Coordinates of C-alpha atoms in Angstrom, one line a residue:
D9 CA 198.6 199.0 185.6
M10 CA 201.6 201.3 185.3
V11 CA 205.0 201.4 187.0
L12 CA 206.9 204.6 187.0
A13 CA 210.6 204.5 187.0
D14 CA 210.9 208.0 188.2
D15 CA 209.0 210.5 190.4
N16 CA 207.7 212.8 187.5
F17 CA 204.1 212.4 186.8
A18 CA 204.7 213.9 183.4
T19 CA 206.0 210.5 182.4
I20 CA 202.4 209.2 182.4
V21 CA 201.6 211.7 179.6
S22 CA 204.5 210.7 177.5
A23 CA 203.8 207.0 178.1
V24 CA 200.1 207.5 177.0
S25 CA 201.3 209.6 173.9
E26 CA 204.0 206.9 172.8
G27 CA 201.5 204.1 173.2
R28 CA 198.8 205.9 171.1
R29 CA 201.6 206.6 168.4
I30 CA 202.6 202.9 168.3
Y31 CA 199.0 201.7 167.9
D32 CA 198.3 204.3 165.3
N33 CA 201.2 203.2 163.3
I34 CA 200.1 199.5 163.5
R35 CA 196.8 200.5 162.2
K36 CA 198.3 202.5 159.4
A37 CA 200.7 199.6 158.4
I38 CA 197.6 197.1 158.5
Q39 CA 195.3 199.4 156.5
F40 CA 198.0 200.0 153.9
L41 CA 198.8 196.2 153.6
L42 CA 195.3 195.0 153.5
G43 CA 194.1 197.5 151.0
S44 CA 197.1 196.8 148.8
N45 CA 196.3 193.0 149.0
L46 CA 192.7 193.4 148.4
S47 CA 193.5 195.3 145.3
E48 CA 195.6 192.6 144.1
V49 CA 192.9 190.0 144.7
L50 CA 190.3 192.0 142.9
S51 CA 192.5 192.8 139.9
I52 CA 193.2 189.1 139.4
F53 CA 189.5 188.2 140.0
T54 CA 188.5 190.7 137.4
A55 CA 191.0 189.5 134.9
A56 CA 189.9 186.0 135.4
I57 CA 186.3 186.7 134.8
M58 CA 187.2 188.8 131.7
G59 CA 189.5 186.1 130.3
F60 CA 192.9 187.5 130.5
T61 CA 196.0 187.6 132.6
I62 CA 196.7 191.0 134.2
L63 CA 199.6 190.0 136.5
K64 CA 201.8 187.0 136.9
P65 CA 202.9 185.4 140.4
V66 CA 206.3 187.1 140.2
H67 CA 204.8 190.4 139.5
L68 CA 202.7 190.1 142.8
L69 CA 205.7 189.0 144.7
F70 CA 207.6 191.9 143.6
I71 CA 204.8 194.2 144.4
N72 CA 204.3 192.5 147.9
L73 CA 208.2 192.6 148.8
V74 CA 209.1 195.9 147.4
T75 CA 206.2 198.4 147.1
G76 CA 204.2 196.9 150.1
S77 CA 206.5 195.9 152.5
I78 CA 209.2 198.8 152.5
P79 CA 206.8 201.7 152.8
A80 CA 204.9 199.7 155.4
L81 CA 207.8 199.4 157.5
A82 CA 208.5 203.1 157.2
L83 CA 205.0 203.9 158.4
G84 CA 206.0 202.2 161.7
L85 CA 208.3 205.3 162.0
E86 CA 205.6 207.9 161.7
R87 CA 205.6 210.6 164.5
P88 CA 202.5 211.2 166.6
E89 CA 199.7 213.3 165.0
A90 CA 199.0 216.7 166.1
D91 CA 195.7 215.7 167.8
I92 CA 197.0 212.4 169.4
M93 CA 196.5 213.6 173.1
R94 CA 193.1 215.3 172.3
R95 CA 191.4 212.0 171.4
K96 CA 189.1 210.3 173.7
P97 CA 190.5 207.1 175.1
R98 CA 189.6 204.2 172.9
S99 CA 187.3 201.3 174.4
K100 CA 189.0 198.2 175.5
T101 CA 186.6 196.1 173.3
D102 CA 187.5 198.1 170.0
G103 CA 188.8 195.8 167.4
I104 CA 191.5 196.6 164.9
F105 CA 189.0 197.4 162.3
A106 CA 187.2 200.0 164.7
G107 CA 186.9 203.5 163.5
G108 CA 186.0 202.9 159.9
L109 CA 189.4 201.0 159.1
G110 CA 187.6 198.3 157.5
F111 CA 185.7 200.7 155.2
D112 CA 188.8 202.4 154.3
C113 CA 190.5 199.3 153.4
A114 CA 187.7 198.2 151.1
Y115 CA 187.2 201.4 149.1
Q116 CA 191.0 201.9 148.7
G117 CA 191.5 198.6 147.6
I118 CA 188.8 198.6 145.1
L119 CA 190.1 202.1 143.9
V120 CA 193.5 200.8 143.2
S121 CA 192.3 197.6 141.4
I122 CA 190.0 200.0 139.2
L123 CA 193.0 202.0 138.2
T124 CA 195.0 199.0 137.6
V125 CA 192.4 197.3 135.3
I126 CA 192.0 200.7 133.4
A127 CA 195.9 200.8 132.9
F128 CA 195.7 197.3 131.4
Y129 CA 193.0 198.2 128.9
I130 CA 194.9 201.3 127.9
G131 CA 197.9 199.2 127.4
E132 CA 196.0 196.7 125.5
Y133 CA 194.7 199.6 123.2
L134 CA 198.1 201.1 122.6
E135 CA 199.4 197.5 121.7
C136 CA 196.4 197.1 119.4
L137 CA 197.2 200.5 117.6
E138 CA 200.9 199.5 117.2
T139 CA 200.2 195.8 115.9
G140 CA 196.9 196.6 113.8
M141 CA 194.9 194.2 115.9
A142 CA 191.2 194.8 116.7
F143 CA 190.6 196.2 120.3
A144 CA 187.8 194.7 122.4
F145 CA 186.8 194.8 126.0
T146 CA 186.1 191.1 126.1
N147 CA 187.8 188.1 124.8
I148 CA 191.2 189.9 124.5
H149 CA 194.5 188.4 124.2
D150 CA 197.1 188.4 126.9
S151 CA 198.7 191.8 126.2
T152 CA 202.3 192.2 127.2
E153 CA 202.1 196.0 127.1
G154 CA 198.7 196.0 129.1
M155 CA 200.3 193.8 131.8
T156 CA 203.3 195.9 131.9
M157 CA 201.3 199.1 132.4
A158 CA 198.8 197.3 135.1
F159 CA 202.0 196.2 137.0
F160 CA 203.6 199.7 136.9
T161 CA 200.2 201.4 137.7
M162 CA 199.6 199.1 140.6
A163 CA 203.1 199.3 142.0
M164 CA 202.9 203.2 141.7
C165 CA 199.5 203.2 143.4
E166 CA 201.0 201.5 146.4
I167 CA 203.9 203.8 146.7
F168 CA 201.7 206.9 146.4
H169 CA 199.0 205.4 148.7
S170 CA 201.7 204.9 151.4
F171 CA 201.8 208.7 151.6
N172 CA 198.0 208.8 152.1
M173 CA 198.4 206.3 155.0
R174 CA 200.3 208.9 157.1
S175 CA 197.0 209.6 158.7
Q176 CA 193.7 207.8 158.5
R177 CA 191.6 211.0 158.6
A178 CA 193.8 214.1 158.5
S179 CA 195.0 215.5 155.3
S180 CA 198.5 214.0 154.4
V181 CA 199.2 216.9 152.1
G182 CA 198.2 219.3 154.8
M183 CA 200.6 217.5 157.3
V184 CA 203.5 218.4 154.9
F185 CA 202.7 221.9 154.8
K186 CA 202.4 222.0 158.6
G187 CA 206.0 220.7 158.8
S188 CA 205.3 217.2 159.8
H189 CA 207.5 214.8 157.7
N190 CA 208.4 211.1 157.7
V191 CA 212.0 210.9 156.2
A192 CA 212.0 207.1 156.3
L193 CA 208.7 207.0 154.4
Y194 CA 210.1 209.5 151.7
G195 CA 213.1 207.3 151.4
A196 CA 211.0 204.1 151.1
M197 CA 208.9 205.8 148.4
I198 CA 211.7 207.0 146.4
G199 CA 213.6 203.7 146.7
S200 CA 210.4 201.6 145.6
F201 CA 210.0 204.1 142.8
L202 CA 213.3 203.7 141.3
L203 CA 213.4 200.0 141.7
T204 CA 210.0 199.5 139.9
T205 CA 211.1 201.8 137.1
A206 CA 214.3 199.9 136.8
V207 CA 212.2 196.6 136.6
V208 CA 210.1 198.1 133.8
E209 CA 212.6 200.2 131.8
I210 CA 215.9 198.2 132.0
D211 CA 215.9 195.6 129.3
F212 CA 217.7 192.8 131.2
L213 CA 215.1 193.2 134.2
S214 CA 212.2 193.6 132.0
N215 CA 213.0 190.5 130.1
L216 CA 213.2 188.6 133.2
F217 CA 209.7 189.7 134.3
G218 CA 208.4 189.2 130.9
F219 CA 207.5 193.0 130.5
A220 CA 207.2 195.2 127.4
H221 CA 209.4 198.3 127.2
L222 CA 207.1 201.2 128.1
D223 CA 207.7 204.3 125.9
L224 CA 207.3 207.8 127.5
K225 CA 203.8 208.0 126.7
A226 CA 202.7 204.7 128.4
Y227 CA 205.1 205.5 131.3
L228 CA 203.5 208.8 131.9
I229 CA 199.7 207.4 131.5
S230 CA 200.5 204.7 134.1
L231 CA 202.2 207.2 136.5
G232 CA 199.3 209.7 136.2
L233 CA 196.7 207.0 137.0
A234 CA 198.7 206.0 139.9
V235 CA 199.1 209.6 141.2
L236 CA 195.3 210.0 141.2
I237 CA 195.1 207.8 144.4
I238 CA 196.4 210.9 146.4
P239 CA 193.6 213.4 145.5
I240 CA 190.9 210.9 145.5
V241 CA 191.7 209.7 149.0
E242 CA 192.2 213.4 150.1
I243 CA 188.7 214.0 149.0
V244 CA 187.2 211.1 150.7
K245 CA 189.1 212.1 153.8
A246 CA 187.8 215.5 153.7
I247 CA 184.1 214.2 153.3
Q248 CA 184.6 211.9 156.4
R249 CA 186.0 214.6 158.5
A250 CA 182.9 216.7 157.6
V251 CA 180.5 213.9 158.4
T252 CA 182.3 213.2 161.8
K253 CA 182.1 217.1 162.6
R254 CA 178.4 217.2 161.9
K255 CA 177.8 214.1 164.0
S256 CA 179.6 215.6 167.0
K257 CA 177.4 218.8 167.0

């Protein structure tokens, strides 16, 4: 049911558009948060099986409160996508995971977890080079540099991944070239980026979190691993769009 507060039936179109935008943004925030939390669970689980500590509770708390929550809130301010009024009405029986959202959460969470574990092993390897210890994939010691690189990579992954979440299927990079911007999200990404860098690079803060100081090489490696989340998700989106287009013919 709908009650119009004026005599302009165009208001119905605006109401439907706004309703779809709100629903879309809720799904984007949910997908981002669930994928991020899944990556944390999988990373901790993998580390437990391999016998090392990849992240401590305080590290997870920082990620959840800063690089997770701030961008998620900014996603709620996303403008409606270009095709929002050309979509078919969704079924009333559709759940929140309809339209492949569950699959997207799963593969994106696994992807971030893989990048995080890789960062840990690279940090472990760099630390072994510095100390002269033997490097091994199993029975490794709790590496401070590996933990720091894993934290930084996961946090940066979430920051860059929030950019991917501007659309479930459309290219987020393409949206920028088409003039579609979310200033609030950009601000959230920059703010989270600076806070995370400060925690790792400022001695007072890094000591509180039990981090090792990352030199430029380790910093850029972690950052490079995190940036990979954007092109990989863009490729998967392109494949999903192609499959959907083929099915619709």
